[in-house]
Coordinates of C-alpha atoms in Angstrom, one line a residue:
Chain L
X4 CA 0.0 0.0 0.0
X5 CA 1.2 3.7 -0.8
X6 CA 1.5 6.2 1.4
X7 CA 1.1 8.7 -1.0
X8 CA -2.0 10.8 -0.9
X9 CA -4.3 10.8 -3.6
X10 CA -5.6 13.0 -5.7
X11 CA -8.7 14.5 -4.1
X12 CA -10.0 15.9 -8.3
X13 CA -9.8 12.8 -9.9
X14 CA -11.3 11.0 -6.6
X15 CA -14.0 13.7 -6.7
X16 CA -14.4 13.0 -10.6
X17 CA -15.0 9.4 -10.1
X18 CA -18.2 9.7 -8.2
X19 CA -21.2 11.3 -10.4
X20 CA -23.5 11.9 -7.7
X21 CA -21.3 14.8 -6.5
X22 CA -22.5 16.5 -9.9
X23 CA -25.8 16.6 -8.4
X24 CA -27.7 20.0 -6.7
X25 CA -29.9 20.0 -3.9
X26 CA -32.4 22.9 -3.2
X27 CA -30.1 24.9 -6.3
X28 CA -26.5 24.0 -4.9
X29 CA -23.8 21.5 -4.9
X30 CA -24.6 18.6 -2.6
X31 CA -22.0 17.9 0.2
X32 CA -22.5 14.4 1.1
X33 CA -21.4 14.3 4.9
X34 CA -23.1 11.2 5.9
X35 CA -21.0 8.6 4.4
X36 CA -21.2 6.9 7.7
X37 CA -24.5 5.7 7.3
X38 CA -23.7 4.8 3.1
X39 CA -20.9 6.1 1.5
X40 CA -21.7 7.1 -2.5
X41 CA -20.8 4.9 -5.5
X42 CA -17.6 5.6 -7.9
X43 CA -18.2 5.0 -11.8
X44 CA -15.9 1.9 -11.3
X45 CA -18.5 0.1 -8.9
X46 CA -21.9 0.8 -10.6
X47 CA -20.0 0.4 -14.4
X48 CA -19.3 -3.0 -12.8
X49 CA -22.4 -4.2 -12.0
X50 CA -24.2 -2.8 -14.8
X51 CA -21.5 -4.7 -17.1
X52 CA -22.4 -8.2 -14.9
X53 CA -25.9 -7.5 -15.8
X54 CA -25.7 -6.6 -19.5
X55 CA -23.1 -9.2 -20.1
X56 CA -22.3 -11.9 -17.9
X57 CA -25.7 -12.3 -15.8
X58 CA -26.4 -15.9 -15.1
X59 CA -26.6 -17.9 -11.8
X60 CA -23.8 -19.1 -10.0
X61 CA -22.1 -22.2 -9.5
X62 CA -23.1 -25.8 -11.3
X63 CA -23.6 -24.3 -14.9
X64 CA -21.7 -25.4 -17.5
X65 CA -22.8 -23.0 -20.3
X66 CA -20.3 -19.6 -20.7
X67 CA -22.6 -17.1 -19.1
X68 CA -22.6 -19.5 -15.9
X69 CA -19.1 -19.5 -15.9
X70 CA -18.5 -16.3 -16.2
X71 CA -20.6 -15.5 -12.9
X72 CA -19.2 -18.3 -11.0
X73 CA -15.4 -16.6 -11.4
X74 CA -16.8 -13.1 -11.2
X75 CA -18.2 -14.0 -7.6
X76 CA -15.2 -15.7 -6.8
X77 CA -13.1 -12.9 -7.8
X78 CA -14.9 -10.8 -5.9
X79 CA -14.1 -12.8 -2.8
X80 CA -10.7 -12.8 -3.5
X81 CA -10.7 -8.6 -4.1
X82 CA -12.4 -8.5 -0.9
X83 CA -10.3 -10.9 1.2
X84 CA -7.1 -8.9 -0.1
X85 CA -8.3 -5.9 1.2
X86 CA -8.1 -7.4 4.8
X87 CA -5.5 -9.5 4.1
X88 CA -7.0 -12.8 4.5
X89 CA -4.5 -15.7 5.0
X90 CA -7.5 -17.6 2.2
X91 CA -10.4 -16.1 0.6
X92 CA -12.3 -18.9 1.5
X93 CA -12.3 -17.0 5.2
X94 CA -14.8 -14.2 3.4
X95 CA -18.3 -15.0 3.6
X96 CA -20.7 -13.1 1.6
X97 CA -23.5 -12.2 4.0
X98 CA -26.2 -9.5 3.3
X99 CA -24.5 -6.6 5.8
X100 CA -22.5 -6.3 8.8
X101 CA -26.1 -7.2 10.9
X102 CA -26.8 -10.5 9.0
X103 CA -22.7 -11.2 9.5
X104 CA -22.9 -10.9 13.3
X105 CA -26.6 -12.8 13.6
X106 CA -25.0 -15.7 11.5
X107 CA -22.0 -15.8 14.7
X108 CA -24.6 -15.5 17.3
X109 CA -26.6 -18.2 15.7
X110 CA -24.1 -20.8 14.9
X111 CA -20.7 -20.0 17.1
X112 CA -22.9 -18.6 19.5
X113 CA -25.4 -21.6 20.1
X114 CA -22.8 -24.3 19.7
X115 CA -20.3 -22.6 21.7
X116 CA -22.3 -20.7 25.0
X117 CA -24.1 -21.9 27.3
X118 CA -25.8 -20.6 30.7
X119 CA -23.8 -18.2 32.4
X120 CA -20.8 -17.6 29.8
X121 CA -19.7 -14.5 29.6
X122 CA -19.6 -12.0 26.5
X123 CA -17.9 -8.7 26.5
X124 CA -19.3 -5.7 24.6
X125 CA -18.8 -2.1 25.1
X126 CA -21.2 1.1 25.5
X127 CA -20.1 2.4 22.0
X128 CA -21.8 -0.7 20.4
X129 CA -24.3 -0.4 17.3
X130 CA -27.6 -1.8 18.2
X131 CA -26.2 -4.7 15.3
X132 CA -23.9 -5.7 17.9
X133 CA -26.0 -5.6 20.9
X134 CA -29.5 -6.4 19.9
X135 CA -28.1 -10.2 18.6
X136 CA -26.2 -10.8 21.2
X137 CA -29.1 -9.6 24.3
X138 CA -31.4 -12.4 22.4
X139 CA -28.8 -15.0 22.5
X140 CA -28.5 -14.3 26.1
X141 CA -32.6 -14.7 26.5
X142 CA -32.4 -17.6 24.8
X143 CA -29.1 -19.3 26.5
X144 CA -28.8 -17.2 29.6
X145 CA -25.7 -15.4 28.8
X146 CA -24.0 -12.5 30.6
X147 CA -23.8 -9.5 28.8
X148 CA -20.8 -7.1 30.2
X149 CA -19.8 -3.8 28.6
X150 CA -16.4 -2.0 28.6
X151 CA -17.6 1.4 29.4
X152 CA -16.3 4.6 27.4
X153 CA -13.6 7.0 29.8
X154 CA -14.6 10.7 30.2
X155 CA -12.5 11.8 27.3
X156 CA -14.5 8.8 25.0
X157 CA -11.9 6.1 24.4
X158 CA -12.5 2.7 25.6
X159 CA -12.0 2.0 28.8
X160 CA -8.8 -0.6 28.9
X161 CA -8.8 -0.4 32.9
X162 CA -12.3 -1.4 33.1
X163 CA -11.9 -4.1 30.1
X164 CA -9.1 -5.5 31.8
X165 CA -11.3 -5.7 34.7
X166 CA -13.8 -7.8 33.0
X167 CA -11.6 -10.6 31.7
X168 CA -11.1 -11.7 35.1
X169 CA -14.8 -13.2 34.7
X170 CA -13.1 -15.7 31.7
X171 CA -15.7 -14.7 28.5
X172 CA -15.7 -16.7 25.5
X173 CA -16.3 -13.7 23.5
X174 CA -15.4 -10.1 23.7
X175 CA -17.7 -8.3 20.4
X176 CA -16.5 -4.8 19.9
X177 CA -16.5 -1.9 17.7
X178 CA -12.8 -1.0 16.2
X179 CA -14.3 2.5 15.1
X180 CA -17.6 4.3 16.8
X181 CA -20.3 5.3 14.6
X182 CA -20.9 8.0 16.6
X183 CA -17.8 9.0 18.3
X184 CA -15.5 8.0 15.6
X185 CA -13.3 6.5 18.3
X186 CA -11.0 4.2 17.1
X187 CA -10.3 1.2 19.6
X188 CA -6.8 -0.2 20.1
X189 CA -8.1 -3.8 18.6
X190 CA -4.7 -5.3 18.8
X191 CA -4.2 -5.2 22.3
X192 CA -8.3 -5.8 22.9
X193 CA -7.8 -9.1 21.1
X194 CA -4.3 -10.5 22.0
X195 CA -5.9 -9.7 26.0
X196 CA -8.9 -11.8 25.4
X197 CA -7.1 -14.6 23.7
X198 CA -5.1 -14.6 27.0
X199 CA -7.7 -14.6 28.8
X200 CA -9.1 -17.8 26.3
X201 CA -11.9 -15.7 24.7
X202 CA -12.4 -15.3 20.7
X203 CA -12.9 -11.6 19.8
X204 CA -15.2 -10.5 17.2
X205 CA -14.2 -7.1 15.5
X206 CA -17.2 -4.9 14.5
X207 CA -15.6 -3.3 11.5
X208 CA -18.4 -1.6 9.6
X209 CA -16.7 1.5 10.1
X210 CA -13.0 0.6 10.1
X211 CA -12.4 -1.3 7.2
X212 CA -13.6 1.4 4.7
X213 CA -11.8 4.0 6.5
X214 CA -8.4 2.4 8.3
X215 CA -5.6 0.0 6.9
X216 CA -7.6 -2.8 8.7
X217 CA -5.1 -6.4 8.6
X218 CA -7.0 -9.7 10.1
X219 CA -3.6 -11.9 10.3
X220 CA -2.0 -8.6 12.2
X221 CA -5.0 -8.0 14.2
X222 CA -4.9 -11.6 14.7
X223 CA -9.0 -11.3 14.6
X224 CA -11.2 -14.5 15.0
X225 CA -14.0 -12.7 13.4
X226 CA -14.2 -9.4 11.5
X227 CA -17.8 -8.4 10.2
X228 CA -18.3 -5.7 7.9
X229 CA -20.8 -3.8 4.8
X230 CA -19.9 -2.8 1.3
X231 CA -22.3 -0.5 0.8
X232 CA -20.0 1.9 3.3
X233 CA -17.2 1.6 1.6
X234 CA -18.1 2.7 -1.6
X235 CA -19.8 -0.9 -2.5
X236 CA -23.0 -1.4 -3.2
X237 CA -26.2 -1.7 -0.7
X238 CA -27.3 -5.5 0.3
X239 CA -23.8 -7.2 0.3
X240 CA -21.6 -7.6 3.3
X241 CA -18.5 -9.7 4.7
X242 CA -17.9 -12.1 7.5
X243 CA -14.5 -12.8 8.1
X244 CA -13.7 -16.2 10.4
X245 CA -10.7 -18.1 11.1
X246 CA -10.8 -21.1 8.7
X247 CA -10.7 -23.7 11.9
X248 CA -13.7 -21.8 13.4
X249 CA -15.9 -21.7 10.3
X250 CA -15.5 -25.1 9.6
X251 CA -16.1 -26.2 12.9
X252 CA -19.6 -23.8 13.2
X253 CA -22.7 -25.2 12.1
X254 CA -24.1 -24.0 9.5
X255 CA -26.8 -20.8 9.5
X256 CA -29.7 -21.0 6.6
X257 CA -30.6 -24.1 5.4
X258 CA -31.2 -24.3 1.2
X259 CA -29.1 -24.6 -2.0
X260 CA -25.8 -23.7 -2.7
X261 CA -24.7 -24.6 1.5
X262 CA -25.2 -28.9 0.8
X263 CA -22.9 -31.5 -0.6
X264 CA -25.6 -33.6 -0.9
X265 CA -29.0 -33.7 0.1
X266 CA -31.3 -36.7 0.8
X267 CA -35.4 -36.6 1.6
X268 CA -34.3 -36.6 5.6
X269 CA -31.0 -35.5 5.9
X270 CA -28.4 -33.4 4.2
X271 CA -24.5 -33.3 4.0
X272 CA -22.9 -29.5 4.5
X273 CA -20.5 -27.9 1.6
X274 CA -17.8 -26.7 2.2
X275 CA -16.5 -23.2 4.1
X276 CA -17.5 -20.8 2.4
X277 CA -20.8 -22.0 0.7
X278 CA -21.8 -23.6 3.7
X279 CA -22.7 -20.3 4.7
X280 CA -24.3 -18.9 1.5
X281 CA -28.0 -20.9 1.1
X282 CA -29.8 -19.8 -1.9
X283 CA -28.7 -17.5 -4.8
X284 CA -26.9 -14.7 -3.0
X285 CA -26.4 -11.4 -4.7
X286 CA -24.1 -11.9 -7.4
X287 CA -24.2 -8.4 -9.1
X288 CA -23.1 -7.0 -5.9
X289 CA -20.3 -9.0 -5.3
X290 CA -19.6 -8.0 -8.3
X291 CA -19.6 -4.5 -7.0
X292 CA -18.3 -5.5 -3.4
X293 CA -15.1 -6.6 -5.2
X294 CA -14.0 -3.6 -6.9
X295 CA -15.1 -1.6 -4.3
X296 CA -12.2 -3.3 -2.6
X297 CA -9.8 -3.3 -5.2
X298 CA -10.6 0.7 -5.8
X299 CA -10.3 1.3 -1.9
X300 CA -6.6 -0.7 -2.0
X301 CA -5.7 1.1 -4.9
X302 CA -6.6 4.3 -3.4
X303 CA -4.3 3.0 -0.5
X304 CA -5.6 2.8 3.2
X305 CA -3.0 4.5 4.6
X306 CA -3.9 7.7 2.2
X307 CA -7.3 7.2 2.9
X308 CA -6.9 7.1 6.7
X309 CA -4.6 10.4 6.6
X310 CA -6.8 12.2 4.2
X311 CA -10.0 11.7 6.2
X312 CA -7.7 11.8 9.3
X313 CA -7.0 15.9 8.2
X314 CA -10.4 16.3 7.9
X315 CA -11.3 15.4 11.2
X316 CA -8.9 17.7 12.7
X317 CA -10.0 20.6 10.2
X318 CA -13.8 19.6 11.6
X319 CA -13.0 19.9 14.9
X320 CA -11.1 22.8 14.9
X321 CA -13.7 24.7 13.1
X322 CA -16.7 23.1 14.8
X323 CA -14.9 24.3 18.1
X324 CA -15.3 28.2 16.6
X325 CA -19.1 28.1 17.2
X326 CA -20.5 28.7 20.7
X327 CA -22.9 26.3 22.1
X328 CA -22.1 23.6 20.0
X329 CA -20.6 20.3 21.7
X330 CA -19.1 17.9 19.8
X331 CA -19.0 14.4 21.6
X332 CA -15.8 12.1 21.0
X333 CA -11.9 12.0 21.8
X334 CA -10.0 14.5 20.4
X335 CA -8.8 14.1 16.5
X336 CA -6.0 12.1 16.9
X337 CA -8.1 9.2 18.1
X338 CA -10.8 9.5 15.9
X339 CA -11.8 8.6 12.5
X340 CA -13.4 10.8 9.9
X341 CA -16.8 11.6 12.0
X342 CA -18.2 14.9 14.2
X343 CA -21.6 13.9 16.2
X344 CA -22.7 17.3 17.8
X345 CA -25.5 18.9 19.8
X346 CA -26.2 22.9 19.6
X347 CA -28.0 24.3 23.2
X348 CA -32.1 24.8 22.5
X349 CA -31.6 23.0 18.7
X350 CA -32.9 19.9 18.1
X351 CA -31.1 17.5 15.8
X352 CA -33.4 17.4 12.9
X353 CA -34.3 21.1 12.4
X354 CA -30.2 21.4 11.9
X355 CA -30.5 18.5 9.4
X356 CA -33.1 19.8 8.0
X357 CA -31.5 24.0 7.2
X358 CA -28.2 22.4 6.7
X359 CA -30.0 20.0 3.6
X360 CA -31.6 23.3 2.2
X361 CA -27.9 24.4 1.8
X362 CA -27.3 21.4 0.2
X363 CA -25.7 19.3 2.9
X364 CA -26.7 15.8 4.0
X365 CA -26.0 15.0 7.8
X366 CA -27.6 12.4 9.5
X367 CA -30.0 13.6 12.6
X368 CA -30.8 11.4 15.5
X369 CA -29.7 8.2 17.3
X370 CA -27.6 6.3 14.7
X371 CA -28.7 3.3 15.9
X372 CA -26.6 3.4 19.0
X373 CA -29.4 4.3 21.6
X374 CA -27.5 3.5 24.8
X375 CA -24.6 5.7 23.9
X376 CA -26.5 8.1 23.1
X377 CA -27.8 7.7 27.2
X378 CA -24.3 7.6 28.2
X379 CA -23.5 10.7 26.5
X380 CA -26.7 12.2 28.1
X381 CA -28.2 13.0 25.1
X382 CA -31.3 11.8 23.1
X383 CA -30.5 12.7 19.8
X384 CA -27.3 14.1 17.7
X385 CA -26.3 15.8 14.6
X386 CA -23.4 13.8 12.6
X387 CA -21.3 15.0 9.9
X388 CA -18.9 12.1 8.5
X389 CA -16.4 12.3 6.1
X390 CA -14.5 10.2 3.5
X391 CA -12.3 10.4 0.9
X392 CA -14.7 12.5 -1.8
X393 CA -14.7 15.2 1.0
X394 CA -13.0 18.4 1.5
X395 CA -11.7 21.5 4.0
X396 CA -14.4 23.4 1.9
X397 CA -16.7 21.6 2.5
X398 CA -16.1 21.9 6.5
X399 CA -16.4 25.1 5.8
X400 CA -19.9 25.2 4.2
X401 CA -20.9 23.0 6.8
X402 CA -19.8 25.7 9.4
X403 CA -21.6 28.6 7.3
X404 CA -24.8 26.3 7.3
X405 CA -24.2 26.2 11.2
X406 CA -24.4 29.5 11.2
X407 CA -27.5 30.1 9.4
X408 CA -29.7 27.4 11.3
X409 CA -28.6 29.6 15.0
X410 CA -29.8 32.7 12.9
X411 CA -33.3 30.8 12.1
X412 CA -33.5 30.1 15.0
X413 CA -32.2 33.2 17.2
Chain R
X13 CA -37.0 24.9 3.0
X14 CA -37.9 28.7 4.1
X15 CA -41.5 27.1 4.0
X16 CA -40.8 24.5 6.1
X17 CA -39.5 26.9 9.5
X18 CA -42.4 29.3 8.1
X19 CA -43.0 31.9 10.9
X20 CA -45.5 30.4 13.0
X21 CA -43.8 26.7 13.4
X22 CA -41.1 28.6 14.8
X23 CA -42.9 31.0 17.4
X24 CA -45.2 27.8 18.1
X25 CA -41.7 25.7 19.0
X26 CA -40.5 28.7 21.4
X27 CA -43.1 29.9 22.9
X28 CA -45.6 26.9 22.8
X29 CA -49.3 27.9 24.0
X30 CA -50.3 24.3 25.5
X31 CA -47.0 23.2 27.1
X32 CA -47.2 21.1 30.2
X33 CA -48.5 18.4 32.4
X34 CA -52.0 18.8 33.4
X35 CA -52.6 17.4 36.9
X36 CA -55.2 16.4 37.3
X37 CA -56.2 14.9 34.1
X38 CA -58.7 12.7 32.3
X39 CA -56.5 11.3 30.1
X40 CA -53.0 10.5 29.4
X41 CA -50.9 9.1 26.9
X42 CA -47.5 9.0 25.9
X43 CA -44.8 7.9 23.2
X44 CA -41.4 7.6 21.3
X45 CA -40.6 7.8 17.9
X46 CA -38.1 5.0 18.0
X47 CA -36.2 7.0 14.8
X48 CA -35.3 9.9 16.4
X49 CA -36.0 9.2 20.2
X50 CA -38.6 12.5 20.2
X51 CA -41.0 11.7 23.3
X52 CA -44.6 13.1 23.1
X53 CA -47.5 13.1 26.7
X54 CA -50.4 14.4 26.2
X55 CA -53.0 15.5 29.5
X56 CA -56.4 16.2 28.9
X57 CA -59.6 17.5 31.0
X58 CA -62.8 16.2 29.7
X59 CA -66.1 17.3 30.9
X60 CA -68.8 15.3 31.4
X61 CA -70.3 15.2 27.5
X62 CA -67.4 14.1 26.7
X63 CA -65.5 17.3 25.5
X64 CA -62.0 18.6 25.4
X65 CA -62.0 21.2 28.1
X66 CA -57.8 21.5 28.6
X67 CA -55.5 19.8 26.4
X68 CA -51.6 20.0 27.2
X69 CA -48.6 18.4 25.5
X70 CA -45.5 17.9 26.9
X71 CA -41.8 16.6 25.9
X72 CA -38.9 16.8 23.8
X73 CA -38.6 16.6 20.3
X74 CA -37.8 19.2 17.0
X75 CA -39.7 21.9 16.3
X76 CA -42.3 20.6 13.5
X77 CA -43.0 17.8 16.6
X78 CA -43.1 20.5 19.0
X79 CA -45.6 23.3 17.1
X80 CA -47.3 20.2 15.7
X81 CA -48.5 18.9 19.4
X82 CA -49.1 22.7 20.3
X83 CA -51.2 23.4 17.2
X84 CA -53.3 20.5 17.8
X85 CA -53.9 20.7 21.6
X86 CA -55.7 24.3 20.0
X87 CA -57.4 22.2 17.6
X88 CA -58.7 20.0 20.3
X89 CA -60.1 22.1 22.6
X90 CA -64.0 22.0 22.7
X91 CA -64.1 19.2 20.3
X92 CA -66.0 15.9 21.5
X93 CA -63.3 12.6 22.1
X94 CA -65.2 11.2 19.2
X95 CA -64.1 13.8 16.8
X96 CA -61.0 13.9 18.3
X97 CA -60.6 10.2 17.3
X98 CA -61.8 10.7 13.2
X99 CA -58.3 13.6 13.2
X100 CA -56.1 12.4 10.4
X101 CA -52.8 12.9 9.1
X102 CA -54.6 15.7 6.8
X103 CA -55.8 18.1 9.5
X104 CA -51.9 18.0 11.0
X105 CA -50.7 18.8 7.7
X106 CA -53.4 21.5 7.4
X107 CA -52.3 23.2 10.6
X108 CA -49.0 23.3 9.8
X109 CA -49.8 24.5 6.4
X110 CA -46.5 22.8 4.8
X111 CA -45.7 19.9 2.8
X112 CA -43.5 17.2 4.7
X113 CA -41.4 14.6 3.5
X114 CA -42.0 10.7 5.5
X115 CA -39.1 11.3 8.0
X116 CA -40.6 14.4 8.9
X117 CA -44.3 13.2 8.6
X118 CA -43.1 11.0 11.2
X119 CA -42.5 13.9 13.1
X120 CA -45.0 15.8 12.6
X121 CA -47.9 12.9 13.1
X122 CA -46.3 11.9 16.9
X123 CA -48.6 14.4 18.6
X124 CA -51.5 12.7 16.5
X125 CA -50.7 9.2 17.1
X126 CA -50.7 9.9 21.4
X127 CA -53.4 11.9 21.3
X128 CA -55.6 9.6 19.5
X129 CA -54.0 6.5 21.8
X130 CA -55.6 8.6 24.6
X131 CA -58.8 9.3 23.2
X132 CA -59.4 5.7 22.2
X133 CA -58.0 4.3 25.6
X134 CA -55.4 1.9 24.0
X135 CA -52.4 0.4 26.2
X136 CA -49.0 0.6 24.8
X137 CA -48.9 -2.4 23.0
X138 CA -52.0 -1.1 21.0
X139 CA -50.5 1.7 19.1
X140 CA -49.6 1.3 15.6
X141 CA -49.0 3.8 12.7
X142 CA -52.4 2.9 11.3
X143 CA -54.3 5.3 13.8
X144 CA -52.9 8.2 12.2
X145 CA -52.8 6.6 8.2

């Protein structure tokens, strides 16, 4: 990977949907958080799968068939390079980072737990790692325990530390907030729980698209993730497992594509991955998924991690300029590419709302992390997020549009 | 967009009319929109044929929530719990004389949805976006 930066033009230039005006101006896209936007390279390549190679995958002989079948399976390979995958047969395709940690809970998770084990999460959690795991714990009467977040937002080491003493078999975190944009020390979260004999699940819906993100250096039993926030299409998503793990977990849907062989009473399981991926999954957008990879890598993580790094630090220091306005996470040098902020009397989606009639999309509200949203003492926030299509200008329209919502509102 | 913070959703959001718990009260309801986290009580006084004397709202939310509940708790005073229960999504739109999108519809209908739950009687479980459809 490079460590030059990139160009920011010809990175601009390669998504269309920045052409496009909202209420009469040029959109600035600041929620890339919740989706990032597509470059030409993504939706050429699916529209290309469609027009010229459709066909289902696997067991046809004629061309077309073919043609899907390695498409799909370069895709995994794209996609396992990006993380560094020891095989690609480690990537499963799964709809999204949610249907990736559901399939863990219900195949690791019921084979593997049983009344009173112990699972480790922490407050910054999306509700996609929390709501899974609280209904395996109804259902096999599990301990939840959550790192909590320190005063200046970073997770809490002394605390986690803490917790291992109670043995878990599974410590499920975040490796970047989606609210905070703090970025956990995963390394040293995972080599502590392995000593402590539990196997770690890395919630990286928000750091692979944005951070050089390396499973055989994180040494990461699990690593889930979306495409569709890292410039990949919607309705695709990864799950990354330890070969000995995912062949040892039973398998999640039942249906084609996941058998060896199948009898009128009982069934034989394929191999890792297609054990995993019953029925026809969505080929187009693995298609998509794959070069959203490859363009990411080419792009280089490292640039992509400094250039959104920058803005961060630009964010905050302007952000900082305007009274009343609080901005909740660590300070920049912790913190990926993301500004979640309340303004005294204003209420989340009347900013949204003014700041979209400039022609800026933030997201307004809870971003799915309800409960740390209570620890931050607040129901609701504003969130700008950045990635690599975005610029210091842009900061600085956001900070105009700031402006003009405290003069609506007086 | 100028529309949509028009003058009087604005004064309506800072200095609501009908803002507050009414104790005591005939009826009470409350809710969430799970979305944004906006909370929504309603309180009111009914007389003995069944009309709206006092209708308050009360919590936290934006300001089309906010002027929505207070416009309505006008609306509502005087009017008979069984026309209370026929409001629609219309007569909110009406009163705030703007055109919404379906996040902020969401918004705007909150008020709607409680006070209806209250007027009809329903528990918790009951509520559904149908009663304001």
């Amino acid at each position: 990977m490079t460590k030059m930066p990139f160009d920011q033009n010809s990175v601009r230039a390669d998504f269309p949907i920045l052409e496009r005006e909202i209420a009469n101006k040029k959109l600035i896209y600041l929620d890339s958080t919740a989706t990032a936007q597509k470059p030409n390279v993504v939706i050429d390549a699916m529209d290309e799968f469609y027009r010229h190679s459709n066909a289902n995958i696997h067991r046809g002989v004629h061309t077309l068939a073919e043609e899907a079948t390695a498409m799909y399976e370069k895709a995994r390979g794209q996609v396992a390079s990006l993380i560094n995958a020891a095989s690609a047969r480690e990537v499963i395709f799964t709809r999204n980072t949610t249907e990736s940690i559901n399939l863990i809970a219900k195949t690791w998770g019921r084979e593997n737990l049983a009344s009173g084990d112990v699972i480790i999460l922490t407050e910054m959690e999306h509700h996609s790692n929390l709501v899974p795991w609280q209904m395996l714990a109804e259902e096999q009467d599990l301990v939840l325990e959550f790192v909590p977040v320190t005063d200046d937002y970073l997770f809490d080491m002394d605390a986690y530390r803490k917790l291992l003493v109670l043995k878990p078999k599974l410590v499920a975190f975040t490796q970047m907030s989606n609210v905070l944009g703090t970025i956990t020390p995963a390394k040293e979260i995972i080599k502590l729980a392995h000593e402590a004999g539990a196997l770690t699940l890395v919630d990286g819906a928000q750091s692979v698209p944005h951070l050089p993100v390396d499973v055989q250096d994180l040494d990461a039993d699990f690593l889930v993730f979306s495409a569709h926030k890292m410039v990949g299409p919607s309705g695709i998503g990864a799950l990354y497992g330890k070969m000995d793990l995912l062949n040892a977990m039973p398998p999640f849907m039942g249906g084609g594509d996941m058998i060896k062989t199948v009898h009128l009473r009982s069934f034989v399981t394929n191999q890792v991955p297609y054990k995993f991926e019953a029925g026809t999954p969505a080929i187009a957008e693995a298609v998509g998924f794959g070069v959203a990879a490859e363009y990411l890598q080419n792009l280089g993580m490292d640039a992509v991690e400094a250039h959104e790094h920058s803005l961060a630090e630009y964010a905050l220091e302007r952000l900082a300029e305007i009274p009343s306005l609080t901005v909740f996470g660590p300070s920049a040098e912790h913190k990926g590419g993301v500004a979640s902020f309340v303004m005294e009397g204003l209420h989340p989606h009347d900013i949204a709302q003014i700041l979209d009639g400039e022609g800026i999309a933030v997201r307004a509200g809870h971003h799915c992390a309800q409960p740390l949203h209570e620890v931050c003492g607040v129901k609701a926030t504003t969130r700008a997020s950045f990635y690599i299509y975005n610029t210091k200008e842009e900061i600085d329209a956001l900070v105009e549009g700031i402006y003009k919502v405290k003069e609506i509102f007086g | 967009m100028d529309d949509l913070y028009r003058q009087l959703i604005i004064e309506r959001y800072k200095t609501p009319h009908y803002r507050g718990h009414l104790d005591p009260h005939d009826i009470f309801f409350e809710d969430d929109n799970p979305v944004c986290g906006d909370h929504i009580e309603v309180t009111l006084r009914v007389d003995d044929q069944n009309l709206v004397t006092e209708a308050n709202f009360d919590g936290e939310g934006c300001s089309i929530s906010q002027a929505s509940a207070d416009l309505l708790m006008e609306t509502v005073h005087g009017m008979n719990l069984d026309e209370v229960k026929e409001l629609t999504k219309d007569d909110v739109v009406e009163l705030l004389g703007i055109d919404l999108g379906p996040v902020r519809l969401k918004c705007a209908l909150l008020s709607l949805k409680v006070l209806k739950a209250g007027a009809y009687g329903l528990g918790v479980d009951e509520v559904s976006d149908d009663l304001v459809e």
